[in-house]
Amino acid sequence: MMPIWTKSGKRHVVTLLKVQDCHVLRYISKEESGGKTSKLLVGGKNVSPFHKSESAMEIFREAGVPGKQKVTTFNVTDDAIIKPGTPLYAAHFRPGQVVDVTAKTIGKGFQGVMKRWGFKGQPASHGQTKTHRRPGAISTNKASKVYRGKKMPGKMGNIYRTSFGLKVWRINTKHDIIYVNGSVPGHRNCLVKVKDSKLPTYKDCNKNPPFPTFFADGDEELPEDLYDKEVFQFTEPSLTYS
Amino acid sequence: SCRISSDGKPAKFQPPPKPVIVDKQKQREERRFLSPEFIPPRGRTDPLKFYMERKDMIQRRKVFNIPEFYVGHVLAVTTAEPSASEKSSRFVGICIQRAGKGLGATFTLRNVIEDQGVEICFELYNPRIQAIEVLKLEKRLDEHLLYLRDALPEYSSFDVNMKPVSHLDHDEIPVNKLQVRMKPKPWSKRWERPKYNIKGIKFELPEKKMKEAQKWSQPWLEFDMLREYDTSKLEEKIWKEVSEELKK
């Protein structure tokens, strides 16, 4: 996480996400998947094929791509279908876009009710007998049962969670890095899924994105760093207010 | 008349011994200073992240001069302030600590203005900073001077209109072995304890208290191998990278 300053002098914090060997693996049509839209399977980081099962390696072999650590699905409209085997780069996103980031949260193991659900617990002194971090009552007398989904101690973390509405401040095309506003779920160097935002306020944020994706062998020559227009670039002199 | 040696022949001309010229310029180049925020902390972060941050830091240093300074120097910082009348404000103070790594590196300046102690924490790479001038160069015995909060106010007060003290580039930065006198206890932290390892305070506490403070000493810490973080090779590499980029 890094600080970033805007031209008005405001400071924001940014998370760096690296796009590491992403390839499109398979196209699943609407009828085949049974959903409302067609799907594209995308694979993440390269790993050795010796630790993957045969069934998993089949998909990679079909696409002609080395084994990937993670495979995710993206729901895609029919005009945005990409041929399996194309690499995906960070330039697929542009600065100014708003993005949702999904990842597995940091696993905390088996945790008590105070840390997991934020219960208040009991006082430390004034006669409490062996009761300082317990949940207390779990149901009423009338119910005479414990409702399903009652907040109790258990395994915390290591589940998929999404941060919505994160603005993209900067893209580095040379190293394929996306600078995304704020924090993102997951530990350092974990695998993360970046999608266009589903929030209704940012529906019209994306003007002229590279459609269906950014092709490296195309005619477009992008500069090494793409900045949002608000971002203060360090090549400019210090800020002054008038 | 020329001297005649014992042989009778005139003595061979002996030229005077050559003077030894100590080139202070060359001696100065041996002293390198790498700002502490360039050294990445210990952890499992990808070195690519530190490389990207370093590129940004070098870019900023090319445009804006950040002088070499340590804890104990007296600095004057001018920042752009939208609410001030001249749109800029100047603060003079002694640097008490340098914290943070990478672009978020900060330094705190302390001064006593109209009997009120003021500490301002500035970010080194904040684009709102318009100038950093070093007014007085002197290192102190400790790595941080947070104990100045509990010292007598005369040690933290510096004149706002102080003139910069001249200093030659090649000289070593002088170490001020000043022992500071403290206000009566209670202090914000128990500075006499060995964990802070403060050398710049003149402790006027009774012997009994000083001996009692040594009870909290942890003499095994300096031998703990898991706490060792050898940065010499990293520093060399980063110093080469940074100096080459800055020369361009």
Short mmCIF file of C-alpha atoms in Angstrom, two decimals:
data_model
loop_
_atom_site.label_atom_id
_atom_site.label_comp_id
_atom_site.label_asym_id
_atom_site.label_seq_id
_atom_site.Cartn_x
_atom_site.Cartn_y
_atom_site.Cartn_z
CA MET A 1 0.00 0.00 0.00
CA MET A 2 1.38 3.35 -1.03
CA PRO A 3 0.31 6.99 -0.64
CA ILE A 4 -0.79 8.97 -3.70
CA TRP A 5 -1.45 12.72 -3.89
CA THR A 6 -3.96 14.52 -6.12
CA LYS A 7 -3.42 17.91 -7.80
CA SER A 8 -5.54 19.57 -5.07
CA GLY A 9 -3.14 18.32 -2.38
CA LYS A 10 -5.34 15.55 -0.96
CA ARG A 11 -3.68 12.31 0.06
CA HIS A 12 -5.17 8.92 -0.78
CA VAL A 13 -3.85 5.40 -0.15
CA VAL A 14 -3.38 2.94 -2.98
CA THR A 15 -2.97 -0.86 -3.23
CA LEU A 16 -0.72 -2.23 -5.98
CA LEU A 17 -2.11 -5.25 -7.87
CA LYS A 18 0.11 -7.11 -10.35
CA VAL A 19 -1.38 -8.88 -13.37
CA GLN A 20 0.78 -11.99 -13.53
CA ASP A 21 0.43 -14.34 -16.58
CA CYS A 22 -3.35 -14.11 -17.02
CA HIS A 23 -4.79 -16.07 -19.95
CA VAL A 24 -8.31 -16.76 -21.18
CA LEU A 25 -8.83 -20.53 -20.86
CA ARG A 26 -12.26 -21.44 -22.22
CA TYR A 27 -15.46 -19.99 -23.60
CA ILE A 28 -18.75 -21.39 -22.20
CA SER A 29 -21.85 -20.36 -24.17
CA LYS A 30 -25.12 -19.23 -22.56
CA GLU A 31 -26.93 -22.52 -23.29
CA GLU A 32 -24.04 -24.66 -22.03
CA SER A 33 -23.71 -22.80 -18.72
CA GLY A 34 -27.47 -22.40 -18.19
CA GLY A 35 -27.09 -18.80 -16.96
CA LYS A 36 -28.23 -15.48 -18.40
CA THR A 37 -24.91 -14.61 -20.08
CA SER A 38 -22.01 -16.54 -21.56
CA LYS A 39 -18.95 -17.14 -19.42
CA LEU A 40 -15.20 -16.92 -19.93
CA LEU A 41 -12.80 -18.97 -17.79
CA VAL A 42 -9.66 -17.01 -16.93
CA GLY A 43 -6.54 -18.45 -15.27
CA GLY A 44 -4.08 -16.64 -12.98
CA LYS A 45 -0.48 -17.15 -11.89
CA ASN A 46 1.71 -19.83 -13.55
CA VAL A 47 2.52 -22.87 -11.41
CA SER A 48 4.18 -26.21 -12.09
CA PRO A 49 1.81 -28.82 -13.65
CA PHE A 50 3.16 -31.60 -11.38
CA HIS A 51 0.99 -30.47 -8.48
CA LYS A 52 -2.24 -30.25 -10.49
CA SER A 53 -4.74 -33.04 -11.19
CA GLU A 54 -5.17 -34.44 -14.72
CA SER A 55 -8.69 -33.03 -15.10
CA ALA A 56 -7.44 -29.54 -14.22
CA MET A 57 -4.49 -29.77 -16.63
CA GLU A 58 -6.88 -30.74 -19.49
CA ILE A 59 -8.32 -27.24 -19.60
CA PHE A 60 -4.83 -25.69 -19.71
CA ARG A 61 -3.65 -28.08 -22.39
CA GLU A 62 -6.67 -27.29 -24.59
CA ALA A 63 -5.93 -23.56 -24.37
CA GLY A 64 -2.19 -24.14 -24.93
CA VAL A 65 -1.22 -22.41 -21.73
CA PRO A 66 1.00 -23.43 -18.73
CA GLY A 67 -0.75 -24.56 -15.55
CA LYS A 68 -2.39 -21.77 -13.54
CA GLN A 69 -2.83 -21.47 -9.79
CA LYS A 70 -6.40 -20.11 -9.88
CA VAL A 71 -9.24 -20.34 -12.42
CA THR A 72 -12.22 -17.92 -12.20
CA THR A 73 -15.31 -17.27 -14.28
CA PHE A 74 -16.39 -13.91 -15.66
CA ASN A 75 -19.93 -13.36 -16.94
CA VAL A 76 -19.50 -11.74 -20.33
CA THR A 77 -21.86 -10.36 -23.02
CA ASP A 78 -21.76 -11.99 -26.45
CA ASP A 79 -19.87 -9.10 -28.11
CA ALA A 80 -17.02 -9.30 -25.59
CA ILE A 81 -15.98 -12.91 -26.20
CA ILE A 82 -12.22 -13.48 -26.44
CA LYS A 83 -10.48 -16.43 -28.06
CA PRO A 84 -9.09 -18.93 -25.48
CA GLY A 85 -5.33 -18.58 -25.14
CA THR A 86 -5.13 -14.76 -25.38
CA PRO A 87 -3.08 -13.14 -22.61
CA LEU A 88 -4.72 -10.43 -20.52
CA TYR A 89 -2.75 -7.37 -19.41
CA ALA A 90 -3.12 -4.57 -16.88
CA ALA A 91 -3.92 -2.17 -19.75
CA HIS A 92 -7.34 -3.85 -19.93
CA PHE A 93 -8.27 -1.32 -17.23
CA ARG A 94 -7.81 2.42 -17.59
CA PRO A 95 -7.24 5.13 -14.91
CA GLY A 96 -10.53 6.68 -13.82
CA GLN A 97 -12.40 3.37 -14.01
CA VAL A 98 -14.11 1.95 -10.92
CA VAL A 99 -13.49 -1.65 -10.03
CA ASP A 100 -14.59 -4.37 -7.57
CA VAL A 101 -11.87 -6.57 -6.05
CA THR A 102 -12.60 -10.06 -4.69
CA ALA A 103 -10.18 -12.19 -2.71
CA LYS A 104 -10.00 -14.67 0.16
CA THR A 105 -9.65 -12.78 3.47
CA ILE A 106 -6.76 -13.46 5.85
CA GLY A 107 -7.50 -16.65 7.78
CA LYS A 108 -7.66 -16.10 11.54
CA GLY A 109 -8.40 -19.71 12.54
CA PHE A 110 -10.87 -20.67 15.24
CA GLN A 111 -11.89 -17.43 16.95
CA GLY A 112 -14.12 -16.52 19.84
CA VAL A 113 -17.30 -14.55 19.66
CA MET A 114 -15.73 -11.17 20.62
CA LYS A 115 -13.25 -11.13 17.74
CA ARG A 116 -15.46 -12.91 15.20
CA TRP A 117 -18.74 -11.03 15.71
CA GLY A 118 -17.72 -8.02 17.83
CA PHE A 119 -19.65 -8.99 20.97
CA LYS A 120 -18.98 -6.85 24.08
CA GLY A 121 -18.17 -9.73 26.48
CA GLN A 122 -18.40 -9.20 30.24
CA PRO A 123 -16.59 -6.86 32.72
CA ALA A 124 -13.10 -7.84 33.86
CA SER A 125 -13.85 -7.49 37.57
CA HIS A 126 -16.75 -6.87 39.99
CA GLY A 127 -17.42 -10.51 40.79
CA GLN A 128 -17.48 -12.12 37.30
CA THR A 129 -16.77 -15.86 37.74
CA LYS A 130 -14.86 -17.27 34.79
CA THR A 131 -16.89 -15.18 32.33
CA HIS A 132 -15.08 -12.41 30.47
CA ARG A 133 -15.26 -13.20 26.72
CA ARG A 134 -18.28 -15.51 26.53
CA PRO A 135 -21.40 -14.91 24.39
CA GLY A 136 -23.80 -14.90 27.33
CA ALA A 137 -27.41 -15.87 26.44
CA ILE A 138 -27.92 -17.55 23.05
CA SER A 139 -31.73 -17.54 22.81
CA THR A 140 -34.93 -16.67 24.71
CA ASN A 141 -37.15 -18.90 26.84
CA LYS A 142 -40.18 -18.61 24.51
CA ALA A 143 -38.24 -19.71 21.41
CA SER A 144 -37.07 -22.90 23.24
CA LYS A 145 -34.55 -23.45 20.45
CA VAL A 146 -31.45 -21.78 19.04
CA TYR A 147 -32.09 -20.12 15.68
CA ARG A 148 -30.12 -21.17 12.63
CA GLY A 149 -27.24 -18.82 11.91
CA LYS A 150 -26.79 -17.82 15.57
CA LYS A 151 -23.47 -15.95 15.93
CA MET A 152 -21.14 -18.32 17.78
CA PRO A 153 -17.39 -19.02 17.89
CA GLY A 154 -15.92 -20.73 14.82
CA LYS A 155 -13.39 -20.49 11.97
CA MET A 156 -12.93 -16.86 10.94
CA GLY A 157 -11.50 -15.54 7.70
CA ASN A 158 -10.26 -17.44 4.62
CA ILE A 159 -13.56 -16.72 2.80
CA TYR A 160 -14.18 -14.76 -0.39
CA ARG A 161 -15.10 -11.12 0.18
CA THR A 162 -15.37 -8.17 -2.22
CA SER A 163 -14.48 -4.48 -1.86
CA PHE A 164 -16.80 -2.50 -4.11
CA GLY A 165 -16.29 0.81 -5.87
CA LEU A 166 -12.48 1.14 -5.88
CA LYS A 167 -11.13 3.77 -8.24
CA VAL A 168 -8.17 2.96 -10.47
CA TRP A 169 -5.61 5.79 -10.11
CA ARG A 170 -2.74 4.56 -12.27
CA ILE A 171 -1.72 1.74 -14.59
CA ASN A 172 1.87 0.64 -15.25
CA THR A 173 1.99 -1.14 -18.63
CA LYS A 174 5.65 -2.22 -18.39
CA HIS A 175 5.26 -4.26 -15.19
CA ASP A 176 1.44 -4.78 -15.51
CA ILE A 177 0.51 -3.10 -12.21
CA ILE A 178 -2.89 -1.61 -11.35
CA TYR A 179 -2.99 1.05 -8.59
CA VAL A 180 -6.36 0.70 -6.89
CA ASN A 181 -7.77 3.12 -4.26
CA GLY A 182 -8.04 2.01 -0.63
CA SER A 183 -7.53 -1.48 0.77
CA VAL A 184 -8.29 -4.85 -0.72
CA PRO A 185 -9.18 -8.14 1.07
CA GLY A 186 -6.45 -10.74 1.36
CA HIS A 187 -2.85 -11.00 2.60
CA ARG A 188 0.29 -9.77 0.83
CA ASN A 189 0.91 -11.46 -2.56
CA CYS A 190 -2.44 -13.28 -2.59
CA LEU A 191 -4.50 -13.91 -5.75
CA VAL A 192 -7.23 -11.41 -6.41
CA LYS A 193 -10.09 -11.07 -8.94
CA VAL A 194 -10.64 -7.60 -10.44
CA LYS A 195 -13.96 -6.86 -12.17
CA ASP A 196 -15.72 -3.77 -13.50
CA SER A 197 -17.88 -2.33 -10.75
CA LYS A 198 -21.49 -3.48 -10.44
CA LEU A 199 -22.54 -0.42 -8.38
CA PRO A 200 -25.25 1.68 -10.13
CA THR A 201 -23.47 5.01 -9.32
CA TYR A 202 -20.46 4.01 -11.40
CA LYS A 203 -22.39 2.54 -14.35
CA ASP A 204 -21.29 5.36 -16.69
CA CYS A 205 -17.75 5.71 -15.33
CA ASN A 206 -16.17 3.61 -18.02
CA LYS A 207 -15.77 5.74 -21.16
CA ASN A 208 -14.12 4.02 -24.15
CA PRO A 209 -12.48 1.10 -22.41
CA PRO A 210 -10.30 -1.23 -24.50
CA PHE A 211 -13.00 -3.58 -25.86
CA PRO A 212 -13.02 -6.63 -25.68
CA THR A 213 -9.55 -6.37 -24.11
CA PHE A 214 -6.13 -4.77 -24.66
CA PHE A 215 -4.16 -6.74 -27.24
CA ALA A 216 -0.38 -6.39 -26.89
CA ASP A 217 0.31 -7.19 -30.56
CA GLY A 218 -2.16 -4.52 -31.75
CA ASP A 219 -1.33 -1.09 -33.21
CA GLU A 220 -1.83 0.87 -29.99
CA GLU A 221 1.42 2.05 -28.37
CA LEU A 222 0.73 2.94 -24.75
CA PRO A 223 3.16 4.97 -22.58
CA GLU A 224 4.77 3.14 -19.68
CA ASP A 225 2.60 4.88 -17.04
CA LEU A 226 -1.03 5.91 -17.43
CA TYR A 227 -2.26 8.35 -14.78
CA ASP A 228 -5.72 9.58 -13.86
CA LYS A 229 -6.08 13.31 -14.62
CA GLU A 230 -6.37 14.17 -10.90
CA VAL A 231 -3.14 12.42 -9.89
CA PHE A 232 -0.08 14.54 -9.04
CA GLN A 233 2.81 13.18 -11.08
CA PHE A 234 6.25 13.55 -9.52
CA THR A 235 7.71 15.08 -12.69
CA GLU A 236 5.76 18.31 -11.95
CA PRO A 237 7.09 20.95 -9.51
CA SER A 238 5.66 21.32 -5.98
CA LEU A 239 2.01 22.30 -5.56
CA THR A 240 1.03 25.92 -4.99
CA TYR A 241 -2.38 27.36 -4.23
CA SER A 242 -3.45 30.62 -5.87
CA SER B 1 79.60 29.55 -1.45
CA CYS B 2 78.62 25.93 -2.03
CA ARG B 3 79.25 23.31 0.53
CA ILE B 4 82.05 20.91 -0.06
CA SER B 5 81.62 17.36 1.19
CA SER B 6 84.43 15.29 2.72
CA ASP B 7 85.42 14.07 -0.79
CA GLY B 8 86.13 17.54 -1.98
CA LYS B 9 83.42 17.37 -4.70
CA PRO B 10 80.30 19.67 -4.45
CA ALA B 11 77.34 17.93 -2.73
CA LYS B 12 74.60 16.59 -5.04
CA PHE B 13 71.52 18.73 -5.08
CA GLN B 14 68.86 17.23 -2.81
CA PRO B 15 65.42 18.49 -3.73
CA PRO B 16 63.14 19.40 -0.77
CA PRO B 17 60.69 16.60 0.33
CA LYS B 18 57.40 16.66 -1.62
CA PRO B 19 54.47 18.08 0.39
CA VAL B 20 51.68 15.57 1.11
CA ILE B 21 48.47 17.01 -0.39
CA VAL B 22 45.39 15.60 1.30
CA ASP B 23 42.60 16.05 -1.27
CA LYS B 24 39.54 16.73 0.87
CA GLN B 25 37.24 16.42 -2.21
CA LYS B 26 38.26 12.79 -2.65
CA GLN B 27 37.84 12.13 1.05
CA ARG B 28 34.32 13.55 0.94
CA GLU B 29 33.25 11.21 -1.87
CA GLU B 30 33.97 8.24 0.34
CA ARG B 31 31.20 9.39 2.68
CA ARG B 32 27.88 8.19 1.28
CA PHE B 33 24.52 9.03 2.65
CA LEU B 34 21.50 6.94 1.76
CA SER B 35 18.30 8.37 3.20
CA PRO B 36 16.84 5.80 5.63
CA GLU B 37 13.47 5.60 3.86
CA PHE B 38 15.06 3.89 0.84
CA ILE B 39 15.96 0.80 2.85
CA PRO B 40 13.00 -1.61 2.61
CA PRO B 41 11.75 -3.16 5.88
CA ARG B 42 12.02 -6.87 6.58
CA GLY B 43 9.00 -8.79 5.32
CA ARG B 44 7.48 -10.96 2.60
CA THR B 45 6.56 -8.09 0.28
CA ASP B 46 7.52 -8.43 -3.38
CA PRO B 47 10.70 -6.38 -4.11
CA LEU B 48 8.93 -5.08 -7.23
CA LYS B 49 6.73 -2.92 -4.96
CA PHE B 50 9.84 -1.30 -3.40
CA TYR B 51 11.30 -0.79 -6.87
CA MET B 52 8.18 1.07 -8.06
CA GLU B 53 8.21 3.21 -4.89
CA ARG B 54 11.90 3.97 -5.32
CA LYS B 55 11.31 5.08 -8.92
CA ASP B 56 8.69 7.57 -7.71
CA MET B 57 10.93 8.79 -4.89
CA ILE B 58 13.87 9.36 -7.26
CA GLN B 59 11.54 11.17 -9.68
CA ARG B 60 10.46 13.53 -6.90
CA ARG B 61 14.07 14.08 -5.76
CA LYS B 62 15.08 15.10 -9.28
CA VAL B 63 12.52 17.91 -9.25
CA PHE B 64 12.70 18.91 -5.58
CA ASN B 65 15.87 18.91 -3.50
CA ILE B 66 15.59 16.96 -0.24
CA PRO B 67 18.79 17.74 1.69
CA GLU B 68 20.72 15.23 3.73
CA PHE B 69 19.60 15.57 7.34
CA TYR B 70 19.61 13.56 10.54
CA VAL B 71 17.75 13.65 13.83
CA GLY B 72 18.95 16.73 15.72
CA HIS B 73 19.20 19.08 12.74
CA VAL B 74 17.24 22.33 12.83
CA LEU B 75 15.12 22.61 9.66
CA ALA B 76 12.78 25.19 8.15
CA VAL B 77 9.94 23.80 6.00
CA THR B 78 7.67 25.92 3.75
CA THR B 79 4.38 24.22 2.83
CA ALA B 80 1.56 25.35 0.54
CA GLU B 81 -1.45 26.16 2.71
CA PRO B 82 -4.80 27.01 1.06
CA SER B 83 -6.16 28.77 4.15
CA ALA B 84 -3.09 30.96 4.85
CA SER B 85 -3.02 34.56 3.61
CA GLU B 86 0.15 34.13 1.52
CA LYS B 87 -0.88 30.57 0.57
CA SER B 88 2.32 29.24 2.22
CA SER B 89 3.41 28.66 5.80
CA ARG B 90 6.92 28.25 7.23
CA PHE B 91 7.78 26.16 10.29
CA VAL B 92 11.20 25.99 11.98
CA GLY B 93 12.07 23.20 14.40
CA ILE B 94 14.46 20.50 15.50
CA CYS B 95 13.98 17.10 13.87
CA ILE B 96 13.06 14.65 16.64
CA GLN B 97 12.39 11.54 14.59
CA ARG B 98 12.39 10.12 11.06
CA ALA B 99 9.76 7.43 10.62
CA GLY B 100 8.25 5.42 7.80
CA LYS B 101 9.71 3.81 4.70
CA GLY B 102 9.15 4.48 1.02
CA LEU B 103 6.91 7.32 -0.18
CA GLY B 104 5.17 7.67 3.17
CA ALA B 105 8.38 8.58 5.04
CA THR B 106 7.87 11.35 7.60
CA PHE B 107 9.96 13.56 9.86
CA THR B 108 8.72 15.41 12.96
CA LEU B 109 9.89 18.94 13.80
CA ARG B 110 9.54 20.33 17.30
CA ASN B 111 9.64 23.95 18.48
CA VAL B 112 8.34 25.99 21.41
CA ILE B 113 6.29 28.97 20.18
CA GLU B 114 5.01 31.44 22.79
CA ASP B 115 5.52 28.91 25.61
CA GLN B 116 3.56 26.19 23.75
CA GLY B 117 5.44 23.15 22.50
CA VAL B 118 4.44 22.38 18.89
CA GLU B 119 5.34 19.25 16.93
CA ILE B 120 4.50 18.94 13.25
CA CYS B 121 4.92 15.68 11.34
CA PHE B 122 5.78 16.36 7.65
CA GLU B 123 5.83 13.83 4.84
CA LEU B 124 9.11 13.99 2.88
CA TYR B 125 7.45 13.32 -0.49
CA ASN B 126 4.31 15.42 -0.01
CA PRO B 127 3.97 17.66 -3.09
CA ARG B 128 2.65 20.52 -0.92
CA ILE B 129 6.12 21.03 0.61
CA GLN B 130 7.77 23.86 -1.33
CA ALA B 131 11.19 24.06 0.39
CA ILE B 132 13.24 22.30 3.07
CA GLU B 133 16.24 24.29 4.37
CA VAL B 134 18.75 22.95 6.85
CA LEU B 135 19.50 25.77 9.31
CA LYS B 136 21.85 23.99 11.69
CA LEU B 137 23.69 20.74 11.13
CA GLU B 138 24.39 18.66 14.16
CA LYS B 139 23.85 15.04 15.02
CA ARG B 140 22.89 13.98 18.51
CA LEU B 141 23.78 10.96 20.63
CA ASP B 142 20.39 9.22 20.13
CA GLU B 143 18.38 8.04 17.15
CA HIS B 144 15.27 9.91 18.27
CA LEU B 145 14.77 12.94 20.51
CA LEU B 146 11.27 12.18 21.79
CA TYR B 147 12.51 12.88 25.34
CA LEU B 148 12.58 16.60 24.49
CA ARG B 149 8.87 16.55 25.37
CA ASP B 150 9.86 15.99 29.01
CA ALA B 151 12.96 18.18 28.94
CA LEU B 152 13.09 21.84 29.97
CA PRO B 153 11.58 24.01 27.19
CA GLU B 154 14.85 25.84 26.53
CA TYR B 155 16.23 22.73 24.76
CA SER B 156 13.38 22.65 22.21
CA SER B 157 13.04 26.37 21.48
CA PHE B 158 14.63 27.74 18.33
CA ASP B 159 14.29 31.21 16.86
CA VAL B 160 11.83 31.26 13.96
CA ASN B 161 13.95 33.82 12.07
CA MET B 162 17.22 32.01 12.72
CA LYS B 163 19.91 32.47 10.06
CA PRO B 164 21.31 29.26 8.51
CA VAL B 165 24.62 28.32 10.09
CA SER B 166 27.29 27.94 7.40
CA HIS B 167 28.71 24.45 6.96
CA LEU B 168 31.36 23.21 4.55
CA ASP B 169 30.34 20.23 2.45
CA HIS B 170 33.32 18.01 3.10
CA ASP B 171 33.31 18.34 6.88
CA GLU B 172 31.94 15.53 8.98
CA ILE B 173 28.61 16.38 10.57
CA PRO B 174 29.45 17.34 14.19
CA VAL B 175 27.94 15.26 16.98
CA ASN B 176 26.55 17.37 19.79
CA LYS B 177 27.18 15.50 23.04
CA LEU B 178 24.70 17.69 24.88
CA GLN B 179 23.17 16.14 28.00
CA VAL B 180 19.67 17.51 28.37
CA ARG B 181 18.15 18.43 31.77
CA MET B 182 14.65 17.12 32.37
CA LYS B 183 11.54 18.45 34.03
CA PRO B 184 10.61 16.70 37.31
CA LYS B 185 9.04 13.25 36.94
CA PRO B 186 6.43 11.94 35.83
CA TRP B 187 7.61 11.79 32.22
CA SER B 188 5.68 10.54 29.19
CA LYS B 189 7.96 7.50 29.06
CA ARG B 190 10.37 6.10 31.63
CA TRP B 191 13.48 7.28 29.76
CA GLU B 192 15.90 5.90 32.39
CA ARG B 193 14.99 2.30 31.43
CA PRO B 194 17.60 0.46 29.34
CA LYS B 195 15.10 -0.42 26.57
CA TYR B 196 15.20 3.19 25.31
CA ASN B 197 18.99 3.34 25.60
CA ILE B 198 19.04 7.16 25.85
CA LYS B 199 22.49 8.70 26.13
CA GLY B 200 21.53 12.36 25.78
CA ILE B 201 19.83 12.92 29.16
CA LYS B 202 21.55 14.11 32.32
CA PHE B 203 19.73 11.88 34.80
CA GLU B 204 19.53 13.66 38.14
CA LEU B 205 17.68 10.72 39.71
CA PRO B 206 18.99 9.02 42.91
CA GLU B 207 21.28 5.99 42.44
CA LYS B 208 18.60 3.69 43.83
CA LYS B 209 16.15 4.60 41.00
CA MET B 210 18.83 4.12 38.34
CA LYS B 211 19.68 0.67 39.74
CA GLU B 212 15.99 -0.24 39.87
CA ALA B 213 15.59 0.77 36.23
CA GLN B 214 18.35 -1.72 35.27
CA LYS B 215 16.02 -4.52 36.46
CA TRP B 216 14.21 -4.17 33.10
CA SER B 217 17.37 -4.64 31.07
CA GLN B 218 17.31 -7.45 28.48
CA PRO B 219 21.01 -8.27 27.87
CA TRP B 220 20.12 -11.24 25.63
CA LEU B 221 18.52 -8.99 22.99
CA GLU B 222 21.79 -8.01 21.30
CA PHE B 223 22.65 -11.70 20.77
CA ASP B 224 19.22 -12.63 19.36
CA MET B 225 19.93 -13.88 15.83
CA LEU B 226 16.34 -13.77 14.64
CA ARG B 227 16.29 -10.00 15.20
CA GLU B 228 19.36 -9.42 13.03
CA TYR B 229 18.64 -7.51 9.82
CA ASP B 230 21.81 -6.99 7.83
CA THR B 231 21.14 -4.21 5.34
CA SER B 232 24.71 -3.63 4.10
CA LYS B 233 24.35 -5.46 0.75
CA LEU B 234 20.86 -4.04 0.15
CA GLU B 235 22.17 -0.56 0.93
CA GLU B 236 25.04 -0.94 -1.54
CA LYS B 237 22.71 -1.97 -4.34
CA ILE B 238 20.16 0.72 -3.59
CA TRP B 239 22.87 3.39 -3.22
CA LYS B 240 24.27 2.52 -6.66
CA GLU B 241 20.82 2.56 -8.24
CA VAL B 242 19.80 5.86 -6.62
CA SER B 243 23.06 7.71 -7.32
CA GLU B 244 23.08 6.59 -10.97
CA GLU B 245 19.48 7.71 -11.49
CA LEU B 246 20.06 11.07 -9.80
CA LYS B 247 23.12 11.83 -11.91
CA LYS B 248 21.10 11.53 -15.13
#
